[in-house]
Tab-separated table of C-alpha atoms and ligand atoms in Angstrom:
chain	number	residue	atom	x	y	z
A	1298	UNK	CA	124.866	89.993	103.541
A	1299	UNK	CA	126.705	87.107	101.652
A	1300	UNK	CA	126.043	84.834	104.719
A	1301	UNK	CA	122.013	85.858	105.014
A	1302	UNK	CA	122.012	84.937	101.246
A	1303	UNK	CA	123.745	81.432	101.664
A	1304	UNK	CA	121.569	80.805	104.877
A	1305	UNK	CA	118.326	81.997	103.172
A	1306	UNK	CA	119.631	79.030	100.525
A	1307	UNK	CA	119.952	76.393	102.483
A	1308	UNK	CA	116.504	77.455	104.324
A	1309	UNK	CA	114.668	77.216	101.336
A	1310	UNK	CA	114.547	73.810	100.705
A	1311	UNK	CA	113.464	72.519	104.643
A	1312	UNK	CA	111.274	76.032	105.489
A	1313	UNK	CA	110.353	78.348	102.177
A	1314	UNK	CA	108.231	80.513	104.531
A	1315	UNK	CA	111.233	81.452	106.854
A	1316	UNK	CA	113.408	81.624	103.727
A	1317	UNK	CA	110.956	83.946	102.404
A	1318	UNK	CA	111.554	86.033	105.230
A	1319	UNK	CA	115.001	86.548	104.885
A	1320	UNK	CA	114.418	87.237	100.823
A	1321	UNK	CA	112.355	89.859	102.381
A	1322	UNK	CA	115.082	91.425	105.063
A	1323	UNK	CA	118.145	91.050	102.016
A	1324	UNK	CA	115.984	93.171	99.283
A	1325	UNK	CA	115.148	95.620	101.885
A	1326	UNK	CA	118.503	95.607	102.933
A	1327	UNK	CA	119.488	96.012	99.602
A	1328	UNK	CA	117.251	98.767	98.757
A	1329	UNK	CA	118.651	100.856	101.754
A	1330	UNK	CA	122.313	100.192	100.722
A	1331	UNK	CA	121.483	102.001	97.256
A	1332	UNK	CA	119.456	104.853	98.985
A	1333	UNK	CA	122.127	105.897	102.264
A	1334	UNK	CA	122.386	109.451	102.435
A	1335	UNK	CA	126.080	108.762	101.867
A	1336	UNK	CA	125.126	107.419	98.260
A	1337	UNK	CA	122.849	110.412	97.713
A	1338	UNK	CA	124.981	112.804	98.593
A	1339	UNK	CA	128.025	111.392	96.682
A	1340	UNK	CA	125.714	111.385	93.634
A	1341	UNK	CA	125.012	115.313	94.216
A	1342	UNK	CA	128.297	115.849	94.381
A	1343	UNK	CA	129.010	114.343	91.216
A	1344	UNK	CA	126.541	116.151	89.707
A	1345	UNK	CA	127.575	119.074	90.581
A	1346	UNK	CA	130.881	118.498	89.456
A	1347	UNK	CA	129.932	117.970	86.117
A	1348	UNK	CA	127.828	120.948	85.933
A	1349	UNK	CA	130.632	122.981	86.899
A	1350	UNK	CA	132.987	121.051	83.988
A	1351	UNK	CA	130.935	120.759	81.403
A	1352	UNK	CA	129.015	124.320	81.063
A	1353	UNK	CA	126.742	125.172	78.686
A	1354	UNK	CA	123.159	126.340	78.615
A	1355	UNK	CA	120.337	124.650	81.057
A	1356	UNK	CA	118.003	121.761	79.015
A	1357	UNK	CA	114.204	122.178	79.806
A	1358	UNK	CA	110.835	120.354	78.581
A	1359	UNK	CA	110.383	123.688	77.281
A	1360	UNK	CA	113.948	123.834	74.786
A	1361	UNK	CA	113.074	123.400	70.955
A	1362	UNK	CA	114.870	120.045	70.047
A	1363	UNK	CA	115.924	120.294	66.779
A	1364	UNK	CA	114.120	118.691	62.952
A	1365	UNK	CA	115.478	117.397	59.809
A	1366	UNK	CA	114.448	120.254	57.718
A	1367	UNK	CA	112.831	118.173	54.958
A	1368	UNK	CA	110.856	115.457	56.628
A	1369	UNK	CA	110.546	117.233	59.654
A	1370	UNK	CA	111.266	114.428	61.503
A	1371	UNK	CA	112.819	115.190	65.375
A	1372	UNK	CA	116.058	114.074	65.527
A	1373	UNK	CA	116.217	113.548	68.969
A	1374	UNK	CA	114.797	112.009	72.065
A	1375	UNK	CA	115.346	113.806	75.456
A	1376	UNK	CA	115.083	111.401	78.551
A	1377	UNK	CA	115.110	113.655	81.681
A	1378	UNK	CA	116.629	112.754	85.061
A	1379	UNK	CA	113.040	112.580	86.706
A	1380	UNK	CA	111.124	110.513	83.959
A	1381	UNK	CA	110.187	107.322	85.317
A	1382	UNK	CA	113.501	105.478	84.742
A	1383	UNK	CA	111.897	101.564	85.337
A	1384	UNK	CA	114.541	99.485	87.033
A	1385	UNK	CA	118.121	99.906	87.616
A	1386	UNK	CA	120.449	97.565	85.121
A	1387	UNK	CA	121.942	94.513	86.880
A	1388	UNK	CA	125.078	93.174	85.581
A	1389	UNK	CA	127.899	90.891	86.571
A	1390	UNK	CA	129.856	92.417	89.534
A	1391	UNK	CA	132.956	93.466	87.040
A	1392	UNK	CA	130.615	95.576	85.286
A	1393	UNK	CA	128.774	96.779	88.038
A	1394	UNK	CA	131.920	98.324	89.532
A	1395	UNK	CA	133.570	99.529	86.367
A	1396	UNK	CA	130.536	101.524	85.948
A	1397	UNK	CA	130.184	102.805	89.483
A	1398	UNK	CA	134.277	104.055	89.288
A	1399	UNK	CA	133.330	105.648	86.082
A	1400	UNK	CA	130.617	107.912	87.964
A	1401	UNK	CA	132.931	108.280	91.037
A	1402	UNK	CA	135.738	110.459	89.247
A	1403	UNK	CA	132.948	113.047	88.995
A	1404	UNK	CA	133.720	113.668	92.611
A	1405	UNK	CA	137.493	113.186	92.308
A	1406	UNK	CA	138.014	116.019	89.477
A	1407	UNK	CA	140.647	118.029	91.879
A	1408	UNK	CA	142.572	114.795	92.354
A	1409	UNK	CA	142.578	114.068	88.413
A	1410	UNK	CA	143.262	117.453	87.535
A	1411	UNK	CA	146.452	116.824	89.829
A	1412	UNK	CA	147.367	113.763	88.165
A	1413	UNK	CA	146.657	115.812	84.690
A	1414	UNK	CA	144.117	113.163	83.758
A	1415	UNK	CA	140.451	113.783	82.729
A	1416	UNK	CA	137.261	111.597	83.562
A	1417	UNK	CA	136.025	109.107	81.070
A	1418	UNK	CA	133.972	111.448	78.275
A	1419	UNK	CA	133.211	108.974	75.730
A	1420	UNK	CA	131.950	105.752	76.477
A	1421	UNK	CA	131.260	103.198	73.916
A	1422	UNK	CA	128.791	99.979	74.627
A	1423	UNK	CA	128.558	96.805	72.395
A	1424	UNK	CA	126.842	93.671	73.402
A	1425	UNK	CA	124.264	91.602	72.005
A	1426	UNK	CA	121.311	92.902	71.429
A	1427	UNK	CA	118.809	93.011	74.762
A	1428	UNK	CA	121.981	93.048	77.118
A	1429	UNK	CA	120.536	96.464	78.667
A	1430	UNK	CA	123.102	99.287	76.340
A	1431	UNK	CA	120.014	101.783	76.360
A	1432	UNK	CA	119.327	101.198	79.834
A	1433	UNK	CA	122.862	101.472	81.271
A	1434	UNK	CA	123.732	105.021	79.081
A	1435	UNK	CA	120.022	106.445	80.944
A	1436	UNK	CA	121.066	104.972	84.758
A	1437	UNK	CA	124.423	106.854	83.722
A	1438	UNK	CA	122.942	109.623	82.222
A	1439	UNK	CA	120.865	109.713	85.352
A	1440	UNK	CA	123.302	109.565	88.099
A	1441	UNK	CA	125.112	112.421	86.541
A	1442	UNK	CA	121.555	114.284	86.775
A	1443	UNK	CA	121.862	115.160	83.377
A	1444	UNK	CA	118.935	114.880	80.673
A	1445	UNK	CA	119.948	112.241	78.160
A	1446	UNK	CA	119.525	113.399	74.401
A	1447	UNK	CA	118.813	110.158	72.413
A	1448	UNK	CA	119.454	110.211	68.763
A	1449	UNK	CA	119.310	106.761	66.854
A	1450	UNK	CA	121.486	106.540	64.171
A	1451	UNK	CA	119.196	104.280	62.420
A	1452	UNK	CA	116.734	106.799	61.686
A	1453	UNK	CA	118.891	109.602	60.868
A	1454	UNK	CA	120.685	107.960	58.735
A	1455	UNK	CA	119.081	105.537	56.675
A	1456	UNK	CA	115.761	107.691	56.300
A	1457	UNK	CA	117.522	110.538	55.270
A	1458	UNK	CA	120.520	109.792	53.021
A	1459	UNK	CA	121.601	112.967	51.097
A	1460	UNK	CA	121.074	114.914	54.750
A	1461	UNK	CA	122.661	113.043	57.193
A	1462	UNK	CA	126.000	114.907	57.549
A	1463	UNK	CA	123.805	117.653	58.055
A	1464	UNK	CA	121.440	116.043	60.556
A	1465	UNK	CA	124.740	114.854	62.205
A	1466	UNK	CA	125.755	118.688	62.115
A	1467	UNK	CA	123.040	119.974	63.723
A	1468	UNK	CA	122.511	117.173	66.580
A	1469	UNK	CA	126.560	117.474	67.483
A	1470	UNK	CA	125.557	121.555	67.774
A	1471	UNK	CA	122.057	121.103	69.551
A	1472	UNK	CA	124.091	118.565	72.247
A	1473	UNK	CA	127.293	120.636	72.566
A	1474	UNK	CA	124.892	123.831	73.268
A	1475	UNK	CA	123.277	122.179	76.512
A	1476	UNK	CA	124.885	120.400	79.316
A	1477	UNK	CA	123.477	117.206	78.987
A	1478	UNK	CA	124.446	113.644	77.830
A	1479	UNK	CA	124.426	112.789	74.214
A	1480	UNK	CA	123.507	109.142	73.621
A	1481	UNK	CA	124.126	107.549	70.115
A	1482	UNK	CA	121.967	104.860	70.025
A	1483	UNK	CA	122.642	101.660	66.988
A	1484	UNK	CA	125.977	103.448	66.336
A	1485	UNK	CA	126.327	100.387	63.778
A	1486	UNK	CA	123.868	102.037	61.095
A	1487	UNK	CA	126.890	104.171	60.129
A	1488	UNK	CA	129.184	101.357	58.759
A	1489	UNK	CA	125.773	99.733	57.184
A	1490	UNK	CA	124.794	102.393	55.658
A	1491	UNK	CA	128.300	101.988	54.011
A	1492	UNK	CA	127.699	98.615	52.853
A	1493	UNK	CA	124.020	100.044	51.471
A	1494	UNK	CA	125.489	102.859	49.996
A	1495	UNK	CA	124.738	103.701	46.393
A	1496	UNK	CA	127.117	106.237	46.885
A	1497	UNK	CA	130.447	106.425	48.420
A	1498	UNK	CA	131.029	110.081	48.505
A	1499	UNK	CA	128.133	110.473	50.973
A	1500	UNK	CA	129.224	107.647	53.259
A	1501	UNK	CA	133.030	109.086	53.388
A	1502	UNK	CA	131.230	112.595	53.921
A	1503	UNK	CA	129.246	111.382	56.529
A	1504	UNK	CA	131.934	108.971	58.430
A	1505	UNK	CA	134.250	112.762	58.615
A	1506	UNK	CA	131.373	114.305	59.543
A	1507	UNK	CA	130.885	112.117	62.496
A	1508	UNK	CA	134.638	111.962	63.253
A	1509	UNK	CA	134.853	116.031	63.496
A	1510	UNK	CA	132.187	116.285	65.717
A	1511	UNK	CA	133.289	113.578	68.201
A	1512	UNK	CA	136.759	115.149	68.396
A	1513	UNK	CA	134.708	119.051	68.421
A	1514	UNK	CA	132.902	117.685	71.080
A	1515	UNK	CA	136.325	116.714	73.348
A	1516	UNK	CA	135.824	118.247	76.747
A	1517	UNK	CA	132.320	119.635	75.855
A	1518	UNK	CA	129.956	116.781	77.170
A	1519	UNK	CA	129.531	113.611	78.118
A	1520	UNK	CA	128.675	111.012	74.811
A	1521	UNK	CA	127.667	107.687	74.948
A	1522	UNK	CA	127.466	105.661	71.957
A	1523	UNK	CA	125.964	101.738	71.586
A	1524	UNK	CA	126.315	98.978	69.249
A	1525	UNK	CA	125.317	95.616	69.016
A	1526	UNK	CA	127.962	95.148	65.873
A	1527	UNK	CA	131.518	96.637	66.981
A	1528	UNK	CA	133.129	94.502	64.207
A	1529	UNK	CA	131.128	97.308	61.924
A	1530	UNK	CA	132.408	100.500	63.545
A	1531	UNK	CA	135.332	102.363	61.160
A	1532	UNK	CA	138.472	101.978	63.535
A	1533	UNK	CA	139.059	105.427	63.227
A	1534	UNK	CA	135.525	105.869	64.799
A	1535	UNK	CA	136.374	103.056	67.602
A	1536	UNK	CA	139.588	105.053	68.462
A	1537	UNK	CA	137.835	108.365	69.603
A	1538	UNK	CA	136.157	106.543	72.346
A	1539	UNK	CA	138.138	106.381	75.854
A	1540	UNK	CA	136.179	103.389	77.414
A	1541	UNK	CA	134.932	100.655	75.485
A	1542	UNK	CA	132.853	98.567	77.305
A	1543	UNK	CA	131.489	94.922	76.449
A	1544	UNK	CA	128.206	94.825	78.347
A	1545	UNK	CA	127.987	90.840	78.703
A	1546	UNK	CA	125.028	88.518	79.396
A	1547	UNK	CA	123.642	88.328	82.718
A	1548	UNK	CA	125.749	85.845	85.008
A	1549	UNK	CA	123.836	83.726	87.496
A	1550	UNK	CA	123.759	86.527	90.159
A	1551	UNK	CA	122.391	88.714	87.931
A	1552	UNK	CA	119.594	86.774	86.367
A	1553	UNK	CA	118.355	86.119	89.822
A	1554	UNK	CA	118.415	89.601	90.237
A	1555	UNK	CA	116.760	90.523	87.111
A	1556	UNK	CA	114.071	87.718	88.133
A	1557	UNK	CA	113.738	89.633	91.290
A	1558	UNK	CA	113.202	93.123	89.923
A	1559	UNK	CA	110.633	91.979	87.070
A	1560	UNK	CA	109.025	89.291	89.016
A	1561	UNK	CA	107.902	91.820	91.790
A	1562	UNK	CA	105.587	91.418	93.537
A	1563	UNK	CA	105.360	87.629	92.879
A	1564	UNK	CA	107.137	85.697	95.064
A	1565	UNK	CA	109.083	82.661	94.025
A	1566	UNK	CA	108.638	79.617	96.036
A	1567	UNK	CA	110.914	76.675	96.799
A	1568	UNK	CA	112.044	75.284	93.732
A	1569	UNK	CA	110.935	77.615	91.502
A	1570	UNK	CA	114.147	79.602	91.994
A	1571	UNK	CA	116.425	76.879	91.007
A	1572	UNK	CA	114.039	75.734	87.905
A	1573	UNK	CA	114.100	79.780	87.098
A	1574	UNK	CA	117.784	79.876	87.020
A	1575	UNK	CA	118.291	76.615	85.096
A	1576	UNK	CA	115.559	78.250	82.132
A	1577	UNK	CA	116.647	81.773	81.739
A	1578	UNK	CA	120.582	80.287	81.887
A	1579	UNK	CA	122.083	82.346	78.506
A	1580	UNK	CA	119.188	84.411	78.030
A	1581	UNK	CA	119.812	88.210	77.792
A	1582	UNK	CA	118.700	90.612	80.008
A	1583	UNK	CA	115.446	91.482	77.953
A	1584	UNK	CA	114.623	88.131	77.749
A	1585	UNK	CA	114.364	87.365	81.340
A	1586	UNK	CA	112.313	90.517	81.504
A	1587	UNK	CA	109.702	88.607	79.060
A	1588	UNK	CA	110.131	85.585	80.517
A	1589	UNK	CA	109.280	87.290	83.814
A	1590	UNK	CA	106.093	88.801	82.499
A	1591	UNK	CA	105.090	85.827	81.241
A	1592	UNK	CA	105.305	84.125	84.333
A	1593	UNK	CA	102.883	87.076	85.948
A	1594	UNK	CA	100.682	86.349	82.880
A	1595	UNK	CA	100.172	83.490	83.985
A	1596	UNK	CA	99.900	83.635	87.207
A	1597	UNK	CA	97.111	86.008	86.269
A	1598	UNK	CA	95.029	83.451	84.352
A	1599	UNK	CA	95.276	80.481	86.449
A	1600	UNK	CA	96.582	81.463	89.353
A	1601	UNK	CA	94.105	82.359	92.977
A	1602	UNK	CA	93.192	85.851	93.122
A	1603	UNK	CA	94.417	87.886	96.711
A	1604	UNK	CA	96.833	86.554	99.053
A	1605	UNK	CA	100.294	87.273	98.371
A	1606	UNK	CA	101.106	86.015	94.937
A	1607	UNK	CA	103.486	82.751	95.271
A	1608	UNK	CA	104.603	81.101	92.211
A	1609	UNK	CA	104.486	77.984	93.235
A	1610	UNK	CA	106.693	75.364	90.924
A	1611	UNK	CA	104.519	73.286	89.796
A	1612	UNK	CA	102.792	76.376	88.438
A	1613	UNK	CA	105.879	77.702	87.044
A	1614	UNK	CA	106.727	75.037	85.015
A	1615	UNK	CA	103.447	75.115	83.173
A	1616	UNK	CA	104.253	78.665	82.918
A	1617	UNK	CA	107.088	78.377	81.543
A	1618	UNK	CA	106.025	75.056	79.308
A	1619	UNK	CA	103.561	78.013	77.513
A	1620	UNK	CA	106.325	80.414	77.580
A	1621	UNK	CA	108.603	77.570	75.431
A	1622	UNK	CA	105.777	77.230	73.178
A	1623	UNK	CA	105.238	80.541	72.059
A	1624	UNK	CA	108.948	81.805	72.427
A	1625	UNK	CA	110.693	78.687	71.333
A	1626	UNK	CA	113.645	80.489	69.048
A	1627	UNK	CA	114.838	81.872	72.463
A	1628	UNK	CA	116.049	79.008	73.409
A	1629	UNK	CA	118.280	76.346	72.500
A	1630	UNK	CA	115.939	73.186	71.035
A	1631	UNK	CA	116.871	70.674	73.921
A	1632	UNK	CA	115.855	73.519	76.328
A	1633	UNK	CA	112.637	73.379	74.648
A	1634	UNK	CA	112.023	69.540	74.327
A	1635	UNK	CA	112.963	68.777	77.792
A	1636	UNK	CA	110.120	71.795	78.484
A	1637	UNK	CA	107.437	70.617	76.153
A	1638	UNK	CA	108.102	66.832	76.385
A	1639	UNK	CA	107.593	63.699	78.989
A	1640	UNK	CA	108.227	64.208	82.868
A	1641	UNK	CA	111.183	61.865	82.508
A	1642	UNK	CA	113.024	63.809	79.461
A	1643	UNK	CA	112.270	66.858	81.772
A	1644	UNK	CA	113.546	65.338	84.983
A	1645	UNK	CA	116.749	63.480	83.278
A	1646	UNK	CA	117.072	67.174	81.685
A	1647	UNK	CA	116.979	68.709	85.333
A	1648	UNK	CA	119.174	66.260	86.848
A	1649	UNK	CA	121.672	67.259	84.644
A	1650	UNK	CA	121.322	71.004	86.024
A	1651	UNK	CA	122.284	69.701	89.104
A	1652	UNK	CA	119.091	70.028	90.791
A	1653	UNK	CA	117.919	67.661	93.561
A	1654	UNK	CA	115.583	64.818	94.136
A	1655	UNK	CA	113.353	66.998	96.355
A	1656	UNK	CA	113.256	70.263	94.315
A	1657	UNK	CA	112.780	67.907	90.927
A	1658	UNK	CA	109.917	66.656	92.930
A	1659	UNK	CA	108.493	69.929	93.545
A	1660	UNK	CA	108.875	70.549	90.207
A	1661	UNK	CA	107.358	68.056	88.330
A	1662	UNK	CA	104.907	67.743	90.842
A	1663	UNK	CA	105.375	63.938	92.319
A	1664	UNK	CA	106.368	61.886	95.474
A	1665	UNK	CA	109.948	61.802	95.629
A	1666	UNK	CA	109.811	58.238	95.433
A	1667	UNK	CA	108.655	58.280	92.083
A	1668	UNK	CA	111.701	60.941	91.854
A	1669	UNK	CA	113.977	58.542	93.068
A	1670	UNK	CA	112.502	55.380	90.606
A	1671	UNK	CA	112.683	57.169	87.136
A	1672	UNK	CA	115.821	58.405	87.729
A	1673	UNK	CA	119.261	57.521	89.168
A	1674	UNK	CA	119.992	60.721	90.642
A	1675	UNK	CA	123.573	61.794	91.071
A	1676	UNK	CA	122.679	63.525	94.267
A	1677	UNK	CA	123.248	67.308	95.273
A	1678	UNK	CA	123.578	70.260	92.405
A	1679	UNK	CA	127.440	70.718	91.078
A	1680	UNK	CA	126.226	74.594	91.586
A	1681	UNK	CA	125.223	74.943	95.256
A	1682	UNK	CA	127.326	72.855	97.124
A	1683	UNK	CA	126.113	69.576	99.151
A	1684	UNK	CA	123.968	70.158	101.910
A	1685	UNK	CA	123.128	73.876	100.661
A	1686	UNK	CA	126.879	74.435	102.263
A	1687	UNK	CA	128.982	76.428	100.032
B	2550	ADP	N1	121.431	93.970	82.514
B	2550	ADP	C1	120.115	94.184	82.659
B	2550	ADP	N2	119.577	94.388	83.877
B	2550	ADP	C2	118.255	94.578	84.024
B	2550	ADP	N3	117.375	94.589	83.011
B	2550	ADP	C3	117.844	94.399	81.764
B	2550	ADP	C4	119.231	94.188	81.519
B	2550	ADP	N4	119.412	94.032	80.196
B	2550	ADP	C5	118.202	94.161	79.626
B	2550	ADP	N5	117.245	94.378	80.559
B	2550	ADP	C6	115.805	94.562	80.290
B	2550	ADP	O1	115.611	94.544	78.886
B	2550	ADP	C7	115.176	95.809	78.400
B	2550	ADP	C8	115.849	96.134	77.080
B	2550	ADP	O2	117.232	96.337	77.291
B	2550	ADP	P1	118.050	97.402	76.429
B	2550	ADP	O3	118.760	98.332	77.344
B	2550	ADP	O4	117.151	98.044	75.407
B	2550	ADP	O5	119.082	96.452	75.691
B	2550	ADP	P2	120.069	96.829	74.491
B	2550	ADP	O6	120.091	98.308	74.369
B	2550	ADP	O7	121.386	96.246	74.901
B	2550	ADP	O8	119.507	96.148	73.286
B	2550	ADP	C9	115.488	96.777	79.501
B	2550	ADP	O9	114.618	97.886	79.500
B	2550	ADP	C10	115.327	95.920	80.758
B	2550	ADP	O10	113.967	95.788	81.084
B	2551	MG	MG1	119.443	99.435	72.762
């Protein structure tokens, strides 16, 4: 698959319609590897597994969730297994295999249970924010086949001060009841609330409240908790989780990826890929999500109707050149300026990113003579090898 990918690379720039192809075969290809009956069952079994570990009581639409008893407010959010999930969280191939090992010891239970171990039971994510926490505690959530019950911290805490413990109480009790995943979503607004506290009884209350039900809930269910502020979290808190995981920014692989996923079912032509990965380079997952919408925006607006949609780069790059404009404190200011400014700042700019002479002409849109005249270009990209070899 690795070699398809580096041939469909060096295709693109002499035939984009043959190299379009193979983009074609390699997500399909893709798509199949994900849904093998192998991978399907091994998810059942997993499922099963935890069913059988983790007991309690079966969580329907129909279940009561439980209210803070003042406000009324629900305290939690259930995300089922079927609900439309959107699309599956890319990350950085690290990542992407801690996580799958973390679902596999579902299936390996006897084997643990020799080795007196347990499976992970409480995971912790931090990251920045828009790095995909939510999304990656559902896909887990979901490949366990268990309903994910969402409480934000946030709410429950700031909202309702002289109840949380309480609230806490009840949504450690409502969770531990049913088998299902608890998710503890903006973890942080604990330790603020400390900093915001007129009172530091209640904090300290609520702080042992949380710690007792994390240890209660040992061996009862599977919690996830996420925070874009670690450095916040009590270290007695940070202790009680067994993985800790730093979900990072999208690497190159996985921005393309991302691209991929949100850009469906517009097609990136030529250049456009390379001028795609040298804009959303440092952006976080849920900005190259906008950024992709954008794009489709776009393409809506000025683009031909029918046909399969192409985003040609020429078109792109006015896409994105709106995209600057009304996003600008994405990105960093020369990112913009290059974007917003003359052809030359922008080509000098792209140079720099290691693209070459034909795809900057693509680009921007010009003969690559005029390419070759305003600029002294250094020659092939730094990233892709010479002669698309790599
Ligand atoms: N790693 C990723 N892979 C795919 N999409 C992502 C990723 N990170 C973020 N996104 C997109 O951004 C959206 C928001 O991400 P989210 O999970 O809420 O981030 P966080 O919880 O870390 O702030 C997601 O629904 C998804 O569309
Ligand atoms: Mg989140």
């Amino acid at each position: 698959m690795h070699h398809v990918t580096q041939l469909r690379d060096a295709l693109a720039k002499q035939d984009s319609e043959q190299a379009a192809k193979l983009t074609r075969l390699l997500t399909a290809a893709s798509k199949r590897q994900d849904m093998t009956p192998v991978a399907f069952e091994e998810m059942r079994q997993g499922a099963v597994a935890v069913r059988a570990r983790l007991g309690g009581e079966l969580l329907t639409r129909n279940t009561p969730i439980p209210h803070d008893r003042e406000s009324g407010a629900a305290l939690v959010r259930i995300v089922f297994p079927d609900d439309p999930g959107g699309l599956e969280p890319v990350f950085p191939p690290a990542l992407a295999e801690a996580v799958r090992d973390l679902l596999a010891e579902w299936r390996k239970l006897d084997r643990l249970a020799e080795l007196r171990a347990a499976p992970h039971l409480r995971c912790l994510l931090y990251g920045e924010p828009g790095v995909g926490k939510t999304q990656l505690a559902r896909y887990i959530a979901r490949h366990l086949d268990l309903p994910c019950v969402e409480a934000r911290l946030d709410g429950l805490v700031s909202s309702f001060l002289g109840t949380t413990a309480r609230n806490i109480g009840v949504l450690f009790d409502f969770a531990n009841r049913y088998r299902c995943v608890l998710f503890l979503d903006e973890f942080d607004a604990l330790a603020k609330a400390r900093d915001d506290a007129h009172e530091l009884g209640e904090i300290k209350r609520v702080v042992n409240t949380l710690l007792q039900c994390l240890d209660a809930r040992e061996g009862r269910g599977f919690t996830i908790a996420a925070t874009n502020h670690e450095h916040l979290l009590d270290s007695a808190v940070w202790r009680r989780f067994d993985a800790r995981i730093k979900v990072p920014k999208p690497d190159a692989g996985a921005r393309a990826q991302i691209l991929e996923g949100n850009l469906r079912p517009v097609e990136l032509d030529g250049a456009a890929r390379a001028l795609l990965d040298w804009m959303t380079d440092g952006l976080t997952g849920a900005d190259i999500a906008s950024v992709a919408s954008a794009v489709k925006r776009y393409m809506a607006v000025h683009g031909e109707a029918g046909g399969s949609p192409r985003m040609y780069p020429a078109m792109l790059l006015a896409a994105l050149r709106r995209y600057a404009v009304m996003n600008a404190k994405q990105f960093d200011p020369e990112r913009v300026d290059a974007l917003t400014g003359s052809r030359e700042a922008l080509d000098k700019v792209l140079v720099g990113a290691g693209l070459n002479q034909t795809e900057r002409a693509e680009i921007l849109g010009v003969s690559q003579s005029t390419i070759s005249r305003s600029a002294r270009s250094p020659g092939r990209s730094r990233k892709r090898g010479m002669n698309g070899q790599s």
